[in-house]
Tab-separated table of C-alpha atoms in Angstrom:
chain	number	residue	atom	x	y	z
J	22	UNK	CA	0.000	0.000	0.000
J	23	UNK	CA	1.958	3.346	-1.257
J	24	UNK	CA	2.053	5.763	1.059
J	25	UNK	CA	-1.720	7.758	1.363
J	26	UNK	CA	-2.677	10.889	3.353
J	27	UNK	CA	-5.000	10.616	5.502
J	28	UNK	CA	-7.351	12.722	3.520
J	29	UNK	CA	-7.166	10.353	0.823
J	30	UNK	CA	-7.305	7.328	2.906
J	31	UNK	CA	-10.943	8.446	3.891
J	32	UNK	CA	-12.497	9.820	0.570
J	33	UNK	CA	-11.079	5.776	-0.736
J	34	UNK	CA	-12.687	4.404	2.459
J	35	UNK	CA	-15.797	6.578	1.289
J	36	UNK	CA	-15.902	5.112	-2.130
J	37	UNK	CA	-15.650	1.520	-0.759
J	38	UNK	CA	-18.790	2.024	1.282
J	39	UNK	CA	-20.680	3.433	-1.087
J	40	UNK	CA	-24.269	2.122	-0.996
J	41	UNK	CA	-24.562	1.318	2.673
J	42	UNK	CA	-27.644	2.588	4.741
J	43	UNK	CA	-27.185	6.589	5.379
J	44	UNK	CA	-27.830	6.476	9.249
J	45	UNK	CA	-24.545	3.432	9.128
J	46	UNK	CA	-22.350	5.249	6.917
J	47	UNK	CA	-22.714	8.316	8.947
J	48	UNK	CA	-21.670	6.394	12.169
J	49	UNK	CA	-18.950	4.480	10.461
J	50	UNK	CA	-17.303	7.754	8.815
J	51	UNK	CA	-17.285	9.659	12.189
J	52	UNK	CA	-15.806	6.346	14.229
J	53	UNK	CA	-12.755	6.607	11.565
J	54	UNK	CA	-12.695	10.695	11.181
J	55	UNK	CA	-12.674	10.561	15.489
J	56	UNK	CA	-10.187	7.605	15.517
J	57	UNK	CA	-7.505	9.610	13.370
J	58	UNK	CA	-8.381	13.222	15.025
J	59	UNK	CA	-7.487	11.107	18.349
J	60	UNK	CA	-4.275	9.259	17.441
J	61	UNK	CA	-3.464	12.704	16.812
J	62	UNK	CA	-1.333	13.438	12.810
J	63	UNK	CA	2.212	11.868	14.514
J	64	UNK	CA	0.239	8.553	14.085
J	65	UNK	CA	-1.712	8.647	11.061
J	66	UNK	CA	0.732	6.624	9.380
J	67	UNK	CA	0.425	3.662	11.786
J	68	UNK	CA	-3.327	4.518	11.890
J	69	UNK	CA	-3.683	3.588	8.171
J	70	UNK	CA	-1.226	0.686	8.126
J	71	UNK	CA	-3.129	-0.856	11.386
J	72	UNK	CA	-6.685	-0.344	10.084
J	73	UNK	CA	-5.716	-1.712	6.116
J	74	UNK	CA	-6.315	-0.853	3.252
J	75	UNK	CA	-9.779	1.364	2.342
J	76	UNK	CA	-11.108	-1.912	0.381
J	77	UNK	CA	-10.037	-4.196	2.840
J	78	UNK	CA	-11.802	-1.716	5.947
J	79	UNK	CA	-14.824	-1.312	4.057
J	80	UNK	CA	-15.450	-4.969	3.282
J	81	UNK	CA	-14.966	-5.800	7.159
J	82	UNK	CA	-17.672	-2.917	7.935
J	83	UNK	CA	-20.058	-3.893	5.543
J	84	UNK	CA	-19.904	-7.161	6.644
J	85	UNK	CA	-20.747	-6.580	10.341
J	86	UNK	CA	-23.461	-4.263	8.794
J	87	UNK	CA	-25.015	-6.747	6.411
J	88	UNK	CA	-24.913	-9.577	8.811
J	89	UNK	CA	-27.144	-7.634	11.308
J	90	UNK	CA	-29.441	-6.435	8.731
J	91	UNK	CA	-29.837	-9.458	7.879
J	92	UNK	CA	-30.841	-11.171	10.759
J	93	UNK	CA	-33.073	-8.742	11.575
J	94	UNK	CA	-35.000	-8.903	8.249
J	95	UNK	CA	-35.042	-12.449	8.731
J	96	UNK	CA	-36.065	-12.840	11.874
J	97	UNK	CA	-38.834	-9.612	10.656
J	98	UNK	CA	-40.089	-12.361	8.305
J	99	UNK	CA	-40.166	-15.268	10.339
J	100	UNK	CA	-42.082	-13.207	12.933
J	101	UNK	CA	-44.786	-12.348	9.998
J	102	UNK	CA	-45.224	-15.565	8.486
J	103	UNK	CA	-45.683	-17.421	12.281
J	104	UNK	CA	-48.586	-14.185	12.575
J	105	UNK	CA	-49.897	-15.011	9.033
J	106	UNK	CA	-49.752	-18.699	9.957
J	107	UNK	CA	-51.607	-18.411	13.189
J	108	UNK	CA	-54.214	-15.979	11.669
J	109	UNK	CA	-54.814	-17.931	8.588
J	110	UNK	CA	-55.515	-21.086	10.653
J	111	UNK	CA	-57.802	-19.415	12.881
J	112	UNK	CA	-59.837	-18.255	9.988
J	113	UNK	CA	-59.586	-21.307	7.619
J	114	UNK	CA	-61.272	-23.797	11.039
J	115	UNK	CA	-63.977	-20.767	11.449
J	116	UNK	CA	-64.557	-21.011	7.598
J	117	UNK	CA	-64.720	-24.761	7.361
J	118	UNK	CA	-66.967	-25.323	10.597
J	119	UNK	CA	-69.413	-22.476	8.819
J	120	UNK	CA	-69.061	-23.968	5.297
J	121	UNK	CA	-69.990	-27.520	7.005
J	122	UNK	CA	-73.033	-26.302	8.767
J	123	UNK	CA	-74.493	-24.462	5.801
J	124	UNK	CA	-73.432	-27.380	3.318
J	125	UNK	CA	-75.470	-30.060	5.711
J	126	UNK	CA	-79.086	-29.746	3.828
J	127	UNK	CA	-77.039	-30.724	0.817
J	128	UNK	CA	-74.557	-32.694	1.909
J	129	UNK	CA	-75.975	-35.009	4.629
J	130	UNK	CA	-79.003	-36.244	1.841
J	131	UNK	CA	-76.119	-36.793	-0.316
J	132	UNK	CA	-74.525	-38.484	1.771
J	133	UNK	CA	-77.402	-41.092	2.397
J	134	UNK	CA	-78.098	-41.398	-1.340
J	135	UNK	CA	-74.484	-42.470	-1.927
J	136	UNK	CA	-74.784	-45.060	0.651
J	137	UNK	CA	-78.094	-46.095	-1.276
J	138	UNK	CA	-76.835	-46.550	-4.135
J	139	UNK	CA	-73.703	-48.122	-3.035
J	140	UNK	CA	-75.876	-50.323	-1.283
J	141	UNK	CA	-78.217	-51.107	-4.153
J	142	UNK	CA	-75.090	-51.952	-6.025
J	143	UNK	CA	-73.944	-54.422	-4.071
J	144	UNK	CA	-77.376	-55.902	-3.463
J	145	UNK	CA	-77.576	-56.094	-7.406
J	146	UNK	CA	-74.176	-58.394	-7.403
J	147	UNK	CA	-75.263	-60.294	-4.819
J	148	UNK	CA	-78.823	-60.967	-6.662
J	149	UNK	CA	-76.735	-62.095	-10.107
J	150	UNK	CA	-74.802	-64.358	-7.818
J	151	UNK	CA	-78.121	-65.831	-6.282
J	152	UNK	CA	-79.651	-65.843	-10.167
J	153	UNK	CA	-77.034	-67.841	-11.304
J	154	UNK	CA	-76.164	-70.354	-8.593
J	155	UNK	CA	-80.189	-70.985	-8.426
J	156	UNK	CA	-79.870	-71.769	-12.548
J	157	UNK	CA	-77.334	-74.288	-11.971
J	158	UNK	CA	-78.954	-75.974	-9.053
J	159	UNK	CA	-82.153	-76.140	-11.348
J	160	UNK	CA	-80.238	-77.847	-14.165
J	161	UNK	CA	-78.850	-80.603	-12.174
J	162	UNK	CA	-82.215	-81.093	-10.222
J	163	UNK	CA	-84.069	-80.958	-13.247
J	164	UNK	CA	-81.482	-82.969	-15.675
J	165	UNK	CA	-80.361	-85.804	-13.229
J	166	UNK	CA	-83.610	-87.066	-12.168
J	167	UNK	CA	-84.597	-86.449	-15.716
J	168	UNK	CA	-82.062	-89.081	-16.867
J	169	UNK	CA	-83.681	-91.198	-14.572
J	170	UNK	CA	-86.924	-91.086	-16.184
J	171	UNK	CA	-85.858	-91.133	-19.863
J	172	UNK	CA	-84.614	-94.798	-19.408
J	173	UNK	CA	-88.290	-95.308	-17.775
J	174	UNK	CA	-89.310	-93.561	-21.247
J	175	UNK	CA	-87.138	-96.080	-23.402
J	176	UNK	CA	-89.746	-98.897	-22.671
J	177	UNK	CA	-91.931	-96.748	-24.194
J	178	UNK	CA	-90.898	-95.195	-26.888
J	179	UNK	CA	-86.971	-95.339	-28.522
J	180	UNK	CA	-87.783	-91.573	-29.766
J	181	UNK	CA	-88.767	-90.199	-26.820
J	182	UNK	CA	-86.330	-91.867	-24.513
J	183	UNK	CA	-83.549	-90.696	-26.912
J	184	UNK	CA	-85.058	-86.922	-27.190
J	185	UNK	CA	-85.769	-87.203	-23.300
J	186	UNK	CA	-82.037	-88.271	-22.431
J	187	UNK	CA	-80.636	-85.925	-24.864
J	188	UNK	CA	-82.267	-82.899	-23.125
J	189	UNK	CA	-81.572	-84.071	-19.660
J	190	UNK	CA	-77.636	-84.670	-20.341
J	191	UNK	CA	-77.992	-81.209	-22.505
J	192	UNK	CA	-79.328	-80.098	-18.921
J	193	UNK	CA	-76.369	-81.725	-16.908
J	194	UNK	CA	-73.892	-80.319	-19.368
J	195	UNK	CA	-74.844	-76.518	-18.876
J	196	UNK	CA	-74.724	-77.018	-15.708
J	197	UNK	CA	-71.761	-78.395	-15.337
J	198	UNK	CA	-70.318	-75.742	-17.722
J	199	UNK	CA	-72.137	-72.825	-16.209
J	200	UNK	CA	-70.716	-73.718	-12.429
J	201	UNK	CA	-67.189	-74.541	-13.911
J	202	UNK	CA	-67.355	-70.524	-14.892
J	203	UNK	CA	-68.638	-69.550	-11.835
J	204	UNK	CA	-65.808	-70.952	-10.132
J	205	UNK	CA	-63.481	-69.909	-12.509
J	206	UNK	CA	-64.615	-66.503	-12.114
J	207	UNK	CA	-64.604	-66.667	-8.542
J	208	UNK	CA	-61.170	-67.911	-8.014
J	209	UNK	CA	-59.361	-65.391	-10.219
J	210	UNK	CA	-61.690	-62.888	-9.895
J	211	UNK	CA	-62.825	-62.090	-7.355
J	212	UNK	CA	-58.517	-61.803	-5.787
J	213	UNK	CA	-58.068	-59.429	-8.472
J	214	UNK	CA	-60.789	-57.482	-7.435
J	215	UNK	CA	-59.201	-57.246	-3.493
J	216	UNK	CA	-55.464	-56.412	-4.735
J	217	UNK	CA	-57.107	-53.268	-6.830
J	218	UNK	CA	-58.969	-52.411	-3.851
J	219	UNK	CA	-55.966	-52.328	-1.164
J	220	UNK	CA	-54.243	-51.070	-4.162
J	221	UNK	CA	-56.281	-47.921	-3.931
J	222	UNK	CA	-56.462	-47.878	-0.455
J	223	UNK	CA	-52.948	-48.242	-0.061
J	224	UNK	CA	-52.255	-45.720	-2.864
J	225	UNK	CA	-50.978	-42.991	-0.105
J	226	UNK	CA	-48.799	-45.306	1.857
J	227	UNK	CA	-45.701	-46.469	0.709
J	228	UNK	CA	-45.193	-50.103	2.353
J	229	UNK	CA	-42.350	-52.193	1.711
J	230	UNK	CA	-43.134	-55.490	-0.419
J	231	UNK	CA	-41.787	-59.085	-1.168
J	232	UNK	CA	-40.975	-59.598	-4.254
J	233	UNK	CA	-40.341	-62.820	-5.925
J	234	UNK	CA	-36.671	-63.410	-4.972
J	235	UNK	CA	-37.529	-62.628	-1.722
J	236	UNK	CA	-36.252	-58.697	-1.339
J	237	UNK	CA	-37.979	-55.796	-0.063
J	238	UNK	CA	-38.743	-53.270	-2.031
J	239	UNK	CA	-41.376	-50.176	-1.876
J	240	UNK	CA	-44.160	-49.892	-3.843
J	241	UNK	CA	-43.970	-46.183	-5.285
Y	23	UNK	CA	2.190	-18.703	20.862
Y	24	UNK	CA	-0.783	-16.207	20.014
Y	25	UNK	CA	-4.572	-17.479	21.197
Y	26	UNK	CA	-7.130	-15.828	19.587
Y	27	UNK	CA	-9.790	-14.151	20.941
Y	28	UNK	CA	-13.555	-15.043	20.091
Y	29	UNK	CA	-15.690	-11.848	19.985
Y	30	UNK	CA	-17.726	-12.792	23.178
Y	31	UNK	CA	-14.377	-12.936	24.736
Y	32	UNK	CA	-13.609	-9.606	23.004
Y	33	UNK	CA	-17.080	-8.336	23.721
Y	34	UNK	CA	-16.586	-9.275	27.759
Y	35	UNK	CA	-12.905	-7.157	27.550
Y	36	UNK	CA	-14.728	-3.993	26.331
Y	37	UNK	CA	-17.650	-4.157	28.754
Y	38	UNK	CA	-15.475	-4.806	31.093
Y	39	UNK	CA	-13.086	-1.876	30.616
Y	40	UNK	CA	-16.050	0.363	30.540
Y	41	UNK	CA	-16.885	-0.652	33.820
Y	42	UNK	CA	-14.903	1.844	35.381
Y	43	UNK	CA	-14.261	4.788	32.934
Y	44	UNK	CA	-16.234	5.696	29.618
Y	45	UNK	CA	-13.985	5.838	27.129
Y	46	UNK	CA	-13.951	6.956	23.038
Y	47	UNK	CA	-12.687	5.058	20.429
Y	48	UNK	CA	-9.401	5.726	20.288
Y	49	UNK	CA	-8.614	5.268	23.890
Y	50	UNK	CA	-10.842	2.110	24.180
Y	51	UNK	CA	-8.853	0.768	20.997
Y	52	UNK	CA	-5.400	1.616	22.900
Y	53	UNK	CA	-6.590	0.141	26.080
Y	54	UNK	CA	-7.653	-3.256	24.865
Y	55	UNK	CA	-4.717	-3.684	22.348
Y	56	UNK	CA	-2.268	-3.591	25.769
Y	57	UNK	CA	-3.811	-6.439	27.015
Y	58	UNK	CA	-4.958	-8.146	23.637
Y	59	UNK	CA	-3.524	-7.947	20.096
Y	60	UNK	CA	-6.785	-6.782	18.517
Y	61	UNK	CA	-6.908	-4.414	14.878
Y	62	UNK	CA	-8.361	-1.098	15.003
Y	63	UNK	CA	-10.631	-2.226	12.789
Y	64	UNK	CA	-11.838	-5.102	14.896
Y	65	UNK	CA	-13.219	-2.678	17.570
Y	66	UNK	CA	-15.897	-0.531	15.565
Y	67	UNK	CA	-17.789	-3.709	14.996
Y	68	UNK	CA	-17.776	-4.999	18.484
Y	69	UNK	CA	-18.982	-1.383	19.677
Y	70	UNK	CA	-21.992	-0.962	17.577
Y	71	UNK	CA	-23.120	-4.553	18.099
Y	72	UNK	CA	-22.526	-4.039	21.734
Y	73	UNK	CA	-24.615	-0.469	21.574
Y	74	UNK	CA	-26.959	-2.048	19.131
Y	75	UNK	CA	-28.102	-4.874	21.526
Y	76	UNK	CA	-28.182	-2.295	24.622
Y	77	UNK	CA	-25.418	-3.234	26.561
Y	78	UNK	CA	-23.409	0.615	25.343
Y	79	UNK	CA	-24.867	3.544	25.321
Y	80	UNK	CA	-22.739	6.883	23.480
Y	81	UNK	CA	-22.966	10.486	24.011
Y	82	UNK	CA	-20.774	13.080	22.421
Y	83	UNK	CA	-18.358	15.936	24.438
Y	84	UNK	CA	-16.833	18.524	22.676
Y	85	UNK	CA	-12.823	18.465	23.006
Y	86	UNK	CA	-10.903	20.732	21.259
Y	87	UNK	CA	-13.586	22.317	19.083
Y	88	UNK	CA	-14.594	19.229	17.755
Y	89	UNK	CA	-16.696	16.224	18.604
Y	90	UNK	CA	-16.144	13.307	20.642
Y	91	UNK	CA	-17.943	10.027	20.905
Y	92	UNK	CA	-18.008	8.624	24.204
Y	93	UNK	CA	-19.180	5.032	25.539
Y	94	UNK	CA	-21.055	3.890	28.504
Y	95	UNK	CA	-22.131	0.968	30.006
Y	96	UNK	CA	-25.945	0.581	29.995
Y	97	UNK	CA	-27.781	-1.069	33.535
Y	98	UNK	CA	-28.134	-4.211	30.987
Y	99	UNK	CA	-24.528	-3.968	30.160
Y	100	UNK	CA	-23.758	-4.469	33.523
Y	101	UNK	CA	-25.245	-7.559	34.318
Y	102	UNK	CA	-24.121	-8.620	30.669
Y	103	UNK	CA	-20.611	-8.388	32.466
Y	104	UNK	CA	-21.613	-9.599	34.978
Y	105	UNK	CA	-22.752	-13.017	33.454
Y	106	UNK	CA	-19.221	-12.985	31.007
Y	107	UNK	CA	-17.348	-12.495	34.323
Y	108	UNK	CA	-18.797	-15.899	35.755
Y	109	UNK	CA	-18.920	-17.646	32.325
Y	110	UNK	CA	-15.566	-16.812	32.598
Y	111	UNK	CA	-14.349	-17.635	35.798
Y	112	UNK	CA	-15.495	-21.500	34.620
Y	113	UNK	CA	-14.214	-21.608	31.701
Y	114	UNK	CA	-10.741	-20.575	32.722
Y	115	UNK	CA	-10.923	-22.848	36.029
Y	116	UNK	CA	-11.453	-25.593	33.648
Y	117	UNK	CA	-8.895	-24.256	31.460
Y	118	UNK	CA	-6.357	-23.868	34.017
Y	119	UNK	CA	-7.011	-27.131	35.516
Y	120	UNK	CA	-6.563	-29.499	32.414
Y	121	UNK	CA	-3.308	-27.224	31.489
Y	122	UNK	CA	-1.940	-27.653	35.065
Y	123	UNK	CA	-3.123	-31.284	35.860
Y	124	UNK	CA	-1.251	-32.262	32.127
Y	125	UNK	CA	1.482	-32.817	34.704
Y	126	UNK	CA	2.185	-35.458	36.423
Y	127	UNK	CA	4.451	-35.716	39.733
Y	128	UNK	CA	8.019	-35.169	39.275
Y	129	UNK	CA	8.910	-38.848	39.031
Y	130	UNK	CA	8.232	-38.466	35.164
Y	131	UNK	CA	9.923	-35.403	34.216
């Protein structure tokens, strides 16, 4: 650092700080103006070599400055947000429980027509089920007896013992068929249908699953 | 061997020294740089925290036709002291204790 006066050491420190708050700079620019007046001119040499260059001064001041300022701003905002926070909760449980009370005409008949429906559904499937295990039923107790009595119906007539056994083991056929479906339906089916469900149920939790060679791993 | 000084150690020196005298810049500067090595630069900082958070308090006095800034210990300042002073008194009891107990009885050295 060549040698400076101490005039020009100041208007450089000046320049450095340009840009800081007016009430700082103030206070800064006395502290150093005081400091030299004090050391008194013998020492304004040592003054300046002591206290660094301009740049290097002004960086350390600002710094100190900034820092602060900082803080407080951020503490400022962290204050405001835990207000807003607070105040916005408040409001947003007052709103709901008032939104809730007026929406109950509506939304409690809702409510009970969903669960009618829902219910209806379900009574529906369970009415197919009933529809289709009674069919099967009725073709073995109507085609196995019926066997029965075509032989009877072979002493009678070839025709109508053959027509007669021909319908009942048509009879005994569909119904086999029919409940081989049914339980083909029912044993994939029916598992499918309860791995979509916990599927969907499970959509929001992430649980960790088996897979075939045995490791864990998280279904996303 | 130089320790350095950690600004609440530096902050306890200043309050401290204004415990018994105000003091302006220049003097407070001199004053703590015969007991610590501490840049003139260092000091502004530590005074306008310290006045910034209450524990300093300034008021100017003319000397010489021109303007002096002078600082003062607060009421909060002085309990601030006060709690460096025993936060200190620990610490270097501690301090003192692990440096001195290093040694061992004289059959070692």
């Amino acid at each position: 650092m060549e040698n400076m006066t101490k005039q020009q050491y100041i208007t450089k420190l000046s320049f450095y700080l340009r840009g800081m708050e007016e009430s700082e700079y103030e206070d800064v620019m006395n502290y150093i103006q005081e400091y030299f007046e004090d050391a008194g001119i013998e020492n304004e040499q040592s003054v300046m070599e002591e206290l660094g260059s301009p740049q290097k001064l002004a960086a350390t001041l600002r710094a100190e400055a900034t820092i602060k300022s900082a803080n407080n701003k951020r503490e400022e905002a962290e204050s405001n947000l835990q207000q807003e926070k607070q105040k916005n909760s408040t409001l947003k449980t007052i709103l709901i429980i008032v939104l809730g009370i007026f929406a109950l005409p509506i939304a409690l008949p809702l409510a009970i027509a969903m669960i009618a429906v829902i219910f209806a559904l379900f009574a529906v499937l369970v009415s197919m089920v009933i529809v289709v295990v009674v069919m099967i039923v009725a073709l073995f107790i109507v085609g196995i007896p019926n066997v029965v009595h075509s032989i009877s119906l072979f002493s009678v007539s070839f025709a109508d013992g053959l027509v007669a056994l021909g319908a009942s083991l048509m009879m005994i056929g569909a119904g086999l068929l029919m409940a081989l479906i049914v339980v083909a339906i029912i044993s994939k089916f029916i598992p499918w249908m309860v791995r979509q469900l916990t599927k969907f149920f499970n959509r929001h939790n992430s649980r960790p699953h088996l897979n075939k060679e045995g490791h864990i791993y998280d279904e996303k | 061997m130089k320790f350095q000084l950690g600004s609440s150690l530096l902050d306890a020196c200043v309050l401290s020294i204004l415990r018994n005298d105000d003091a302006y810049g220049y003097k407070l500067t001199q004053e703590v740089k015969t007991v610590i090595e501490v840049s003139e630069s260092t000091l502004y900082p530590v005074l306008r925290r310290l006045t910034k958070d209450g524990y300093l308090e300034t008021y100017d006095k003319q000397f010489e036709g021109r303007n002096r800034r002078y600082y003062t210990l607060t009421e909060q300042g002085k309990k601030q002291y006060q709690l460096y002073y025993d936060a200190w008194k620990e610490f270097s009891t501690r301090i003192s204790n692990i440096m001195e107990g290093g040694h061992t009885n004289g059959e070692y050295d």
